[in-house]
Coordinates of C-alpha atoms and ligand atoms in Angstrom, one line a residue:
X1 CA -48.8 -137.1 -25.5
X2 CA -51.2 -136.4 -23.6
X3 CA -50.2 -133.0 -21.9
X4 CA -48.9 -131.6 -24.8
X5 CA -52.2 -132.3 -27.0
X6 CA -54.8 -131.0 -24.6
X7 CA -51.6 -127.9 -24.3
X8 CA -52.1 -127.1 -28.1
X9 CA -55.7 -127.3 -27.7
X10 CA -55.2 -124.7 -25.4
X11 CA -53.2 -122.2 -27.4
X12 CA -54.9 -122.6 -30.3
X13 CA -57.9 -121.6 -28.4
X14 CA -56.8 -118.8 -26.3
X15 CA -59.3 -116.5 -28.3
X16 CA -62.1 -118.1 -29.3
X17 CA -66.1 -117.5 -26.6
X18 CA -65.8 -120.1 -25.1
X19 CA -62.6 -122.6 -22.9
X20 CA -62.0 -125.2 -24.8
X21 CA -60.3 -126.5 -21.6
X22 CA -64.3 -127.5 -20.3
X23 CA -64.7 -129.5 -22.4
X24 CA -61.7 -131.2 -22.7
X25 CA -61.5 -135.6 -21.1
X26 CA -58.9 -136.5 -20.6
X27 CA -58.9 -140.5 -18.2
X28 CA -58.7 -139.2 -16.0
X29 CA -61.4 -137.2 -15.8
X30 CA -64.2 -137.9 -13.9
X31 CA -67.0 -137.4 -16.4
X32 CA -64.6 -139.3 -19.0
X33 CA -66.8 -142.8 -18.2
X34 CA -69.7 -141.4 -18.4
X35 CA -69.0 -139.4 -22.1
X36 CA -67.6 -142.2 -24.1
X37 CA -70.1 -144.3 -22.9
X38 CA -73.1 -141.8 -23.0
X39 CA -74.3 -142.6 -26.9
X40 CA -72.5 -146.5 -27.6
X41 CA -75.4 -148.3 -29.1
X42 CA -73.1 -151.5 -29.1
X43 CA -73.1 -153.7 -25.5
X44 CA -70.2 -155.1 -27.5
X45 CA -67.7 -152.2 -27.9
X46 CA -68.3 -151.4 -23.9
X47 CA -65.9 -154.6 -23.1
X48 CA -62.2 -154.0 -20.6
X49 CA -60.0 -154.9 -23.6
X50 CA -61.0 -152.7 -27.0
X51 CA -59.2 -149.6 -26.9
X52 CA -59.9 -146.4 -25.2
X53 CA -59.6 -142.7 -27.3
X54 CA -56.7 -140.9 -24.9
X55 CA -59.0 -137.9 -25.1
X56 CA -62.3 -136.9 -25.5
X57 CA -63.4 -132.9 -27.0
X58 CA -66.8 -132.1 -27.1
X59 CA -66.6 -129.1 -29.0
X60 CA -68.9 -126.6 -27.7
X61 CA -68.7 -123.7 -31.2
X62 CA -66.4 -124.4 -34.5
X63 CA -63.1 -123.7 -33.1
X64 CA -63.1 -127.0 -30.6
X65 CA -63.0 -128.8 -33.8
X66 CA -61.2 -126.2 -36.2
X67 CA -58.0 -126.6 -33.1
X68 CA -58.5 -130.4 -32.4
X69 CA -58.7 -130.8 -36.4
X70 CA -55.3 -129.4 -36.3
X71 CA -53.8 -130.3 -32.9
X72 CA -54.3 -134.3 -33.7
X73 CA -52.3 -134.1 -36.8
X74 CA -49.3 -132.5 -34.3
X75 CA -49.0 -134.9 -32.1
X76 CA -49.2 -138.2 -34.9
X77 CA -52.7 -138.3 -33.5
X78 CA -56.2 -140.1 -35.1
X79 CA -59.4 -138.6 -34.3
X80 CA -62.6 -141.0 -34.7
X81 CA -66.2 -138.5 -35.6
X82 CA -69.0 -139.6 -33.3
X83 CA -72.8 -137.5 -33.3
X84 CA -75.3 -140.4 -32.1
X85 CA -72.7 -143.8 -31.5
X86 CA -75.2 -145.7 -33.4
X87 CA -72.2 -147.3 -36.4
X88 CA -73.3 -151.0 -36.1
X89 CA -69.4 -151.8 -36.1
X90 CA -68.2 -148.6 -33.5
X91 CA -65.9 -146.9 -36.2
X92 CA -66.8 -143.0 -34.8
X93 CA -65.7 -144.4 -30.9
X94 CA -63.3 -147.2 -31.6
X95 CA -59.7 -147.3 -33.4
X96 CA -56.9 -149.8 -33.0
X97 CA -54.3 -146.3 -33.0
X98 CA -53.6 -143.1 -30.2
X99 CA -56.8 -140.8 -30.8
X100 CA -59.8 -139.2 -29.7
X101 CA -62.9 -138.1 -30.4
X102 CA -64.6 -135.3 -31.5
X103 CA -68.3 -135.5 -30.1
X104 CA -71.1 -133.5 -30.9
X105 CA -73.4 -134.6 -28.3
X106 CA -72.6 -129.6 -27.2
X107 CA -73.7 -129.3 -31.1
X108 CA -77.6 -130.4 -31.6
X109 CA -79.3 -127.4 -32.2
X110 CA -81.8 -127.9 -34.9
X111 CA -83.8 -124.1 -36.6
X112 CA -86.8 -124.6 -38.4
X113 CA -87.9 -122.5 -41.2
X114 CA -91.5 -123.4 -41.9
X115 CA -92.1 -120.6 -44.8
X116 CA -89.3 -122.2 -46.5
X117 CA -89.9 -126.0 -45.7
X118 CA -86.4 -125.6 -44.6
X119 CA -83.9 -126.5 -41.0
X120 CA -80.3 -126.3 -40.6
X121 CA -80.3 -128.9 -38.2
X122 CA -76.9 -129.9 -36.2
X123 CA -74.5 -132.6 -36.7
X124 CA -75.1 -133.6 -33.0
X125 CA -78.5 -134.0 -32.7
X126 CA -81.0 -137.2 -33.6
X127 CA -83.3 -137.4 -35.8
X128 CA -86.1 -137.8 -32.5
X129 CA -84.9 -134.2 -31.9
X130 CA -85.0 -133.6 -35.6
X131 CA -88.4 -134.9 -35.9
X132 CA -89.6 -132.9 -33.1
X133 CA -88.7 -129.2 -33.2
X134 CA -90.2 -129.8 -37.0
X135 CA -93.9 -131.2 -35.7
X136 CA -93.7 -127.4 -33.2
X137 CA -93.5 -125.5 -36.3
X138 CA -95.7 -127.4 -38.4
X139 CA -98.4 -130.8 -38.6
X140 CA -98.4 -131.5 -42.6
X141 CA -93.9 -130.8 -42.5
X142 CA -92.0 -133.2 -42.4
X143 CA -88.6 -135.8 -42.9
X144 CA -87.8 -139.0 -44.7
X145 CA -84.8 -140.4 -41.7
X146 CA -85.1 -142.5 -40.2
X147 CA -87.0 -145.5 -37.7
X148 CA -84.2 -144.7 -35.0
X149 CA -84.7 -141.3 -32.8
X150 CA -82.0 -142.2 -31.1
X151 CA -79.5 -142.0 -33.8
X152 CA -78.0 -139.1 -35.4
X153 CA -77.7 -137.1 -38.0
X154 CA -74.1 -136.7 -38.8
X155 CA -73.4 -140.4 -39.1
X156 CA -77.9 -140.7 -41.1
X157 CA -76.9 -138.7 -43.2
X158 CA -73.3 -138.5 -45.0
X159 CA -74.7 -142.8 -44.7
X160 CA -77.3 -142.0 -46.4
X161 CA -80.6 -143.0 -44.4
X162 CA -83.7 -144.1 -45.1
X163 CA -87.1 -145.3 -43.1
X164 CA -90.9 -144.7 -44.1
X165 CA -90.6 -142.2 -46.4
X166 CA -88.2 -143.6 -49.0
X167 CA -90.4 -145.1 -51.3
X168 CA -92.6 -141.1 -52.0
X169 CA -89.2 -139.1 -51.2
X170 CA -85.8 -140.6 -51.5
X171 CA -83.1 -140.6 -48.8
X172 CA -82.2 -139.0 -46.2
X173 CA -79.4 -137.1 -48.1
X174 CA -81.0 -136.8 -51.1
X175 CA -82.4 -133.8 -49.9
X176 CA -79.5 -132.6 -47.8
X177 CA -79.3 -128.3 -50.0
X178 CA -75.8 -127.4 -48.1
X179 CA -73.9 -127.9 -44.8
X180 CA -70.8 -126.7 -43.0
X181 CA -67.5 -128.5 -41.8
X182 CA -64.3 -128.9 -41.5
X183 CA -61.1 -129.6 -42.9
X184 CA -58.2 -131.7 -43.2
X185 CA -57.0 -127.4 -43.2
X186 CA -59.3 -126.9 -40.6
X187 CA -60.9 -125.0 -42.6
X188 CA -64.7 -124.0 -42.1
X189 CA -66.6 -124.5 -45.1
X190 CA -70.2 -124.1 -46.8
X191 CA -71.6 -125.9 -50.3
X192 CA -69.8 -123.1 -51.4
X193 CA -66.1 -123.1 -50.1
X194 CA -66.4 -126.5 -50.8
X195 CA -67.2 -127.3 -53.6
X196 CA -69.7 -129.4 -56.1
X197 CA -67.4 -132.6 -56.0
X198 CA -67.2 -132.6 -51.7
X199 CA -70.2 -131.7 -50.8
X200 CA -71.2 -134.8 -53.2
X201 CA -69.2 -136.7 -51.6
X202 CA -71.0 -136.4 -48.2
X203 CA -74.2 -136.8 -49.0
X204 CA -73.9 -140.5 -48.9
X205 CA -69.8 -141.5 -49.2
X206 CA -69.7 -141.9 -45.0
X207 CA -68.3 -137.9 -43.9
X208 CA -65.4 -139.1 -41.2
X209 CA -63.7 -139.8 -44.5
X210 CA -63.5 -135.5 -45.5
X211 CA -63.8 -134.1 -42.4
X212 CA -66.0 -132.6 -40.3
X213 CA -70.3 -131.6 -40.7
X214 CA -71.0 -129.4 -37.8
X215 CA -73.9 -129.3 -39.6
X216 CA -76.6 -129.1 -42.5
X217 CA -79.3 -127.1 -44.8
X218 CA -82.2 -129.9 -45.2
X219 CA -85.4 -129.3 -47.6
X220 CA -88.1 -130.8 -44.9
X221 CA -91.3 -132.0 -46.6
X222 CA -94.9 -132.1 -47.1
X223 CA -96.7 -135.5 -45.5
X224 CA -100.9 -135.1 -44.9
X225 CA -102.3 -133.9 -41.8
X226 CA -103.5 -137.5 -41.6
X227 CA -100.8 -140.5 -41.8
X228 CA -102.6 -145.4 -41.6
X229 CA -100.4 -146.9 -40.2
X230 CA -100.6 -151.2 -39.1
X231 CA -98.4 -153.4 -37.9
X232 CA -100.2 -157.2 -38.5
X233 CA -98.2 -159.8 -37.8
X234 CA -98.4 -163.7 -39.4
X235 CA -97.2 -167.2 -37.7
X236 CA -95.9 -169.5 -40.6
X237 CA -99.3 -171.9 -39.9
X238 CA -100.8 -168.9 -41.2
X239 CA -99.2 -169.1 -44.6
X240 CA -96.6 -166.4 -44.5
X241 CA -94.4 -167.7 -46.4
X242 CA -97.1 -167.0 -49.2
X243 CA -97.8 -163.9 -47.5
X244 CA -93.8 -162.5 -48.3
X245 CA -94.1 -164.8 -51.9
X246 CA -96.7 -161.8 -53.5
X247 CA -95.2 -159.2 -51.0
X248 CA -91.4 -159.4 -52.9
X249 CA -93.7 -159.4 -56.8
X250 CA -96.0 -156.3 -55.0
X251 CA -94.0 -154.2 -52.4
X252 CA -92.1 -151.8 -55.1
X253 CA -95.3 -151.3 -57.4
X254 CA -97.3 -149.5 -54.7
X255 CA -98.6 -146.8 -53.8
X256 CA -95.2 -144.5 -53.5
X257 CA -97.3 -143.1 -49.9
X258 CA -97.3 -146.6 -49.0
X259 CA -94.3 -148.4 -47.5
X260 CA -94.9 -152.3 -45.4
X261 CA -91.2 -153.2 -43.9
X262 CA -91.3 -156.8 -42.7
X263 CA -89.4 -158.5 -40.3
X264 CA -89.0 -162.0 -39.5
X265 CA -88.1 -163.4 -36.1
X266 CA -88.9 -166.9 -34.2
X267 CA -92.0 -166.1 -31.0
X268 CA -94.2 -168.5 -29.5
X269 CA -96.9 -169.3 -31.3
X270 CA -100.4 -168.0 -29.4
X271 CA -102.3 -170.9 -31.3
X272 CA -99.2 -174.3 -30.5
X273 CA -96.8 -172.8 -28.3
X274 CA -94.0 -173.9 -30.2
X275 CA -92.2 -171.6 -31.3
X276 CA -92.6 -170.5 -34.6
X277 CA -91.2 -167.9 -37.6
X278 CA -93.3 -164.8 -37.8
X279 CA -93.7 -162.2 -40.1
X280 CA -94.7 -158.8 -38.7
X281 CA -95.7 -156.4 -41.1
X282 CA -95.1 -153.3 -40.5
X283 CA -96.5 -149.7 -42.2
X284 CA -97.6 -145.7 -42.9
X285 CA -99.3 -144.6 -45.3
X286 CA -99.1 -141.2 -46.6
X287 CA -102.8 -140.4 -46.8
X288 CA -106.2 -141.4 -44.9
X289 CA -107.8 -145.2 -43.9
X290 CA -110.4 -144.8 -46.0
X291 CA -107.9 -144.9 -49.5
X292 CA -105.7 -147.4 -47.4
X293 CA -109.1 -150.4 -47.3
X294 CA -109.2 -150.8 -50.9
X295 CA -105.4 -150.1 -52.1
X296 CA -104.5 -152.8 -50.1
X297 CA -108.0 -155.5 -51.4
X298 CA -107.1 -154.4 -54.6
X299 CA -103.2 -155.0 -55.0
X300 CA -102.5 -156.8 -51.3
X301 CA -104.7 -158.9 -50.4
X302 CA -102.5 -162.4 -49.6
X303 CA -102.1 -160.2 -45.9
X304 CA -106.0 -159.5 -45.0
X305 CA -105.6 -156.2 -43.8
X306 CA -109.0 -155.2 -42.5
X307 CA -109.9 -151.6 -41.0
X308 CA -109.1 -152.8 -37.4
X309 CA -105.7 -153.2 -38.0
X310 CA -104.5 -150.1 -38.9
X311 CA -104.3 -146.4 -36.7
X312 CA -104.6 -143.0 -38.0
X313 CA -102.7 -139.8 -36.5
X314 CA -100.5 -137.1 -37.5
X315 CA -97.0 -137.4 -39.6
X316 CA -94.4 -137.2 -35.6
X317 CA -97.2 -140.0 -34.2
X318 CA -96.9 -142.3 -36.1
X319 CA -92.7 -141.6 -36.3
X320 CA -93.5 -142.3 -32.3
X321 CA -94.8 -145.6 -33.4
X322 CA -93.1 -147.0 -35.0
X323 CA -89.8 -146.7 -33.0
X324 CA -91.9 -149.0 -31.1
X325 CA -93.3 -146.2 -28.4
X326 CA -97.3 -146.7 -29.3
X327 CA -98.7 -144.4 -27.4
X328 CA -96.1 -142.8 -25.9
X329 CA -96.2 -138.2 -26.1
X330 CA -94.3 -137.2 -28.8
X331 CA -91.2 -135.2 -26.5
X332 CA -90.4 -139.5 -26.1
X333 CA -88.5 -138.4 -29.9
X334 CA -86.1 -136.6 -27.5
X335 CA -85.4 -138.9 -25.6
X336 CA -81.3 -139.2 -26.4
X337 CA -79.9 -142.5 -24.1
X338 CA -81.8 -146.0 -25.0
X339 CA -82.4 -147.8 -22.5
X340 CA -82.3 -151.8 -22.8
X341 CA -78.4 -152.0 -24.7
X342 CA -77.1 -155.3 -26.3
X343 CA -74.8 -156.2 -28.6
X344 CA -75.4 -157.1 -32.3
X345 CA -73.9 -157.9 -35.2
X346 CA -75.6 -156.9 -38.3
X347 CA -75.4 -157.7 -42.2
X348 CA -76.8 -156.4 -45.5
X349 CA -78.1 -157.0 -49.0
X350 CA -79.9 -156.1 -51.6
X351 CA -82.7 -158.3 -53.9
X352 CA -83.4 -157.7 -57.2
X353 CA -85.7 -160.8 -58.5
X354 CA -87.5 -162.5 -55.5
X355 CA -86.8 -164.9 -53.5
X356 CA -87.8 -168.6 -54.6
X357 CA -90.1 -169.7 -51.7
X358 CA -88.3 -173.3 -51.5
X359 CA -85.3 -170.8 -50.7
X360 CA -87.3 -169.1 -47.4
X361 CA -87.8 -171.9 -46.8
X362 CA -84.7 -173.0 -45.6
X363 CA -84.4 -169.5 -43.9
X364 CA -86.3 -170.7 -41.8
X365 CA -85.0 -173.2 -39.6
X366 CA -81.3 -170.9 -39.5
X367 CA -84.0 -168.3 -37.4
X368 CA -84.4 -171.4 -35.1
X369 CA -80.6 -172.0 -34.3
X370 CA -80.2 -173.4 -31.0
X371 CA -78.1 -170.9 -29.2
X372 CA -79.3 -167.7 -31.7
X373 CA -80.9 -165.5 -28.5
X374 CA -83.3 -162.9 -30.4
X375 CA -82.5 -163.5 -34.6
X376 CA -84.2 -161.4 -36.7
X377 CA -84.7 -160.5 -40.9
X378 CA -85.8 -156.6 -41.8
X379 CA -87.0 -156.0 -45.5
X380 CA -87.5 -153.2 -47.2
X381 CA -89.8 -152.7 -50.6
X382 CA -87.1 -150.0 -52.3
X383 CA -89.4 -148.1 -55.5
X384 CA -91.5 -145.3 -56.1
X385 CA -88.8 -142.1 -55.8
X386 CA -86.2 -144.1 -55.6
X387 CA -86.6 -145.5 -59.4
X388 CA -86.8 -141.4 -60.0
X389 CA -83.3 -140.8 -58.5
X390 CA -79.1 -141.8 -61.1
X391 CA -76.9 -144.2 -59.6
X392 CA -74.9 -141.6 -59.2
X393 CA -76.8 -138.5 -58.0
X394 CA -75.4 -138.8 -54.3
X395 CA -72.9 -141.7 -53.4
X396 CA -75.5 -144.1 -52.8
X397 CA -76.1 -146.0 -55.8
X398 CA -79.1 -148.5 -54.4
X399 CA -81.6 -146.6 -57.2
X400 CA -84.0 -148.6 -59.2
X401 CA -83.4 -152.3 -59.8
X402 CA -83.4 -153.0 -56.4
X403 CA -87.3 -154.9 -55.6
X404 CA -86.4 -154.5 -51.4
X405 CA -83.5 -154.1 -48.7
X406 CA -83.3 -156.9 -45.8
X407 CA -81.1 -156.3 -43.3
X408 CA -79.8 -159.5 -41.7
X409 CA -79.8 -158.9 -36.9
X410 CA -78.6 -161.1 -34.7
X411 CA -78.8 -159.6 -31.2
X412 CA -77.6 -161.1 -27.7
X413 CA -77.0 -160.1 -24.0
X414 CA -75.1 -163.7 -23.3
X415 CA -71.8 -161.7 -22.4
X416 CA -68.3 -163.1 -23.3
X417 CA -66.3 -164.5 -26.4
X418 CA -67.4 -167.3 -27.5
X419 CA -71.1 -165.8 -26.7
X420 CA -70.2 -162.9 -29.2
X421 CA -68.7 -166.1 -31.3
X422 CA -71.5 -167.8 -31.7
X423 CA -73.9 -165.3 -32.8
X424 CA -71.5 -163.4 -35.2
X425 CA -70.6 -167.2 -36.5
X426 CA -74.3 -167.1 -36.7
X427 CA -74.8 -163.8 -39.8
X428 CA -71.6 -165.1 -41.1
X429 CA -74.0 -168.5 -42.4
X430 CA -77.0 -166.3 -43.0
X431 CA -75.0 -164.6 -45.4
X432 CA -73.3 -167.2 -46.9
X433 CA -76.5 -169.2 -47.6
X434 CA -78.6 -165.6 -49.6
X435 CA -75.9 -165.8 -51.4
X436 CA -77.0 -167.1 -54.6
X437 CA -80.7 -165.0 -54.4
X438 CA -79.0 -161.5 -54.2
X439 CA -77.2 -159.1 -56.1
X440 CA -73.8 -159.8 -57.4
X441 CA -70.2 -158.1 -59.2
X442 CA -71.0 -156.3 -56.8
X443 CA -72.9 -157.7 -53.7
X444 CA -74.0 -154.2 -52.9
X445 CA -74.0 -152.8 -48.7
X446 CA -75.6 -150.0 -47.3
X447 CA -73.1 -147.9 -45.8
X448 CA -74.9 -146.8 -42.8
X449 CA -75.4 -150.9 -41.9
X450 CA -71.3 -151.0 -41.5
X451 CA -70.1 -154.1 -41.4
X452 CA -66.4 -154.6 -41.6
X453 CA -66.3 -158.8 -42.7
X454 CA -66.8 -157.4 -46.3
X455 CA -63.6 -155.9 -46.7
X456 CA -61.3 -153.1 -44.4
X457 CA -58.8 -151.1 -44.7
X458 CA -54.6 -151.1 -43.6
X459 CA -54.2 -148.9 -40.6
X460 CA -52.4 -146.8 -42.3
X461 CA -51.5 -147.1 -46.0
X462 CA -54.3 -149.0 -48.4
X463 CA -54.4 -149.1 -51.7
X464 CA -57.4 -148.0 -54.2
X465 CA -57.9 -151.3 -55.4
X466 CA -57.7 -152.5 -51.4
X467 CA -60.1 -150.7 -50.7
X468 CA -61.8 -151.4 -53.5
X469 CA -63.0 -154.7 -52.3
X470 CA -65.6 -153.0 -49.6
X471 CA -65.6 -149.6 -51.5
X472 CA -67.9 -151.2 -54.6
X473 CA -70.0 -153.5 -52.3
X474 CA -70.4 -149.3 -50.7
X475 CA -70.5 -147.6 -53.4
X476 CA -70.3 -148.8 -57.0
X477 CA -69.5 -147.3 -59.9
X478 CA -69.9 -143.6 -57.2
X479 CA -66.4 -144.9 -55.3
X480 CA -63.6 -144.3 -57.8
X481 CA -65.0 -140.8 -57.7
X482 CA -65.2 -140.8 -54.3
X483 CA -62.0 -141.1 -54.3
X484 CA -60.7 -138.6 -57.0
X485 CA -62.5 -136.6 -54.5
X486 CA -60.2 -137.4 -51.8
X487 CA -57.0 -137.6 -53.5
X488 CA -58.4 -133.8 -53.5
X489 CA -58.9 -132.5 -50.2
X490 CA -57.4 -134.7 -47.7
X491 CA -54.7 -136.6 -49.8
X492 CA -52.1 -137.1 -46.7
X493 CA -54.8 -139.1 -45.9
X494 CA -55.5 -138.4 -42.6
X495 CA -59.1 -138.6 -42.4
X496 CA -58.6 -142.0 -42.1
X497 CA -60.4 -145.3 -40.7
X498 CA -61.2 -149.6 -41.2
X499 CA -63.2 -147.9 -43.7
X500 CA -62.1 -144.5 -44.4
X501 CA -62.5 -144.1 -48.9
X502 CA -58.4 -144.2 -49.5
X503 CA -56.9 -141.2 -51.9
X504 CA -56.0 -142.2 -55.5
X505 CA -52.3 -142.2 -55.1
X506 CA -52.0 -141.4 -50.7
X507 CA -49.7 -138.5 -50.5
X508 CA -46.4 -139.3 -48.2
Ligands
LIG1 P1 -71.7 -142.1 -35.3 O1 -71.4 -141.1 -34.5 O2 -71.6 -144.1 -34.9 O3 -71.0 -142.0 -36.4 C1 -71.6 -142.8 -38.0 C2 -69.5 -142.9 -38.3 O4 -70.6 -141.5 -39.6 C3 -69.5 -143.6 -37.9 O5 -68.2 -143.4 -39.2 C4 -68.8 -141.1 -37.8 O6 -66.8 -140.8 -38.0 C5 -69.2 -140.6 -38.9 N1 -70.0 -139.0 -38.2 C6 -70.3 -139.1 -37.5 N2 -70.9 -138.0 -37.1 C7 -70.4 -137.3 -38.6 C8 -69.2 -136.0 -38.5 N3 -70.5 -134.9 -38.1 N4 -68.5 -135.9 -39.6 C9 -68.2 -136.8 -39.5 N5 -68.4 -138.6 -40.1 C10 -69.0 -138.3 -39.1 N6 -80.3 -145.9 -40.2 C11 -80.9 -146.1 -41.6 O7 -81.1 -144.9 -42.1 N7 -82.4 -146.0 -41.2 C12 -82.7 -146.5 -39.4 O8 -84.4 -146.1 -39.5 C13 -81.7 -146.9 -38.8 N8 -81.7 -147.5 -37.8 C14 -80.8 -147.7 -36.6 C15 -81.6 -148.3 -35.3 C16 -80.5 -148.8 -34.5 C17 -80.4 -149.1 -33.1 C18 -79.1 -148.5 -35.5 C19 -77.9 -148.6 -34.1 C20 -78.7 -147.7 -36.7 C21 -79.5 -147.9 -37.9 N9 -79.3 -147.0 -38.5 C22 -80.5 -146.4 -39.5 C23 -78.5 -147.4 -39.4 C24 -77.5 -145.8 -38.9 O9 -77.8 -144.9 -40.2 C25 -75.8 -145.4 -38.7 O10 -76.0 -146.6 -37.7 C26 -75.2 -144.4 -38.7 O11 -74.0 -144.7 -39.5 C27 -75.6 -144.0 -37.3 O12 -75.1 -142.7 -37.3 P2 -74.9 -141.4 -36.0 O13 -74.4 -140.2 -36.2 O14 -75.7 -142.5 -34.6 O15 -73.1 -143.2 -35.5

């Protein structure tokens, strides 16, 4: 299959500007492994036993993508599409059936038009590269995307994408105004030629079900020349539970320029030397300190924020601060490699009614559990602009009525299956414990926090009903419309994976 596939690519691409042979890596190529591992974020998918692609293609131009799609179908191979490689379950580079990776690492141009407040960004760019390119053109333009700079544009925009400007502006996907993609027939489409249904689907419905999205035109947003950040830790001994109690009631109603996210983890108390739980209140306010302090004193005095906790800076410097690179030059945002890779597992939830204090207190012992290396509960407030966008505007339905979003996360360094199972089981226990207090019917989840525990497709034919088990959790009432779009654009379900949208009725 390998040889026939590569020959097909070469034949298909003989008229292209750049030879495809230079960007096709079979398993015997000396660069195969370095390219495969370059953007893998989760050590869970680096084991020898993890299935590997027969071939990796790193396209230099659209025709290389077209050729790969056509030749994969001819040879009966599946495709995995990878932009930044951050998929929590490795779906962009792992498959149980023979497969090829299209890795968009070489397609990562960013062209910012500051006058029009727009940009064209190719899927293989990272959000750090996008942020940096915007900052080169303007101090008062920004983009409401994610926090970690190495996340790829392709996955982020096609699954939603949120960060510290979400309460003011909504999701990254809400700001897409055009896109270029290659569909199952190898056609190169833009918004006009793909039509509004497909254009709707790829802005939150997950790109990998519909084709390869090459580039996105995005609307940039205004940010003030000075923003204010803080990160204030409070342990249980410093009343963390009470402060979280108040946070749950105010965070989604605060001035929409203010986002206060909570990271809850186990630490060693500096006061007692014993282990304790610490909630870090991490924030970006799109305004200056003189406005922030009275606002906090009025609405959220329980945190006890003082001027000394805060720093004023430009928006691009705040991206560096929030990514955990405080004090480093803004160029750090262009760095695509993660220095300290770990094993990890995530699950997600949405909360519509504050979680009672007693339930929170029941959660704390779970963070102390022996043998669990680095558990983290990350809580992100909704409200603001998110309340104003209708549930059907994009496939991402988690809008008005949600107070906040939870990411149940654990990472670990210990090797081996037993350690992996122990940590994964921990996330499942937390997920089960928190069930009475989170959204129901469906229990909502965030596509970009991919979690295969909530349901998977068959390896091959999957009925709409079977896929609804996980599909309704990510997309609720939008799931049916996504399946209708899929039926129209990929009726034979070529673009499929463990959680891809199935056609309503698969055509054989
Ligand atoms: P990757 O390349 O793995 O792709 C993810 C999915 O999208 C796969 O199914 C893939 O096939 C598909 N895909 C990718 N490119 C495509 C293309 N061009 N066309 C079609 N399909 C394509 N999220 C968030 O909203 N805010 C945040 O702050 C963060 N922070 C964060 C930090 C870290 C360390 C991780 C690991 C993850 C996040 N995320 C996040 C989640 C992130 O948004 C999610 O994993 C994205 O899907 C990652 O996009 P990548 O392109 O990097 O992933």
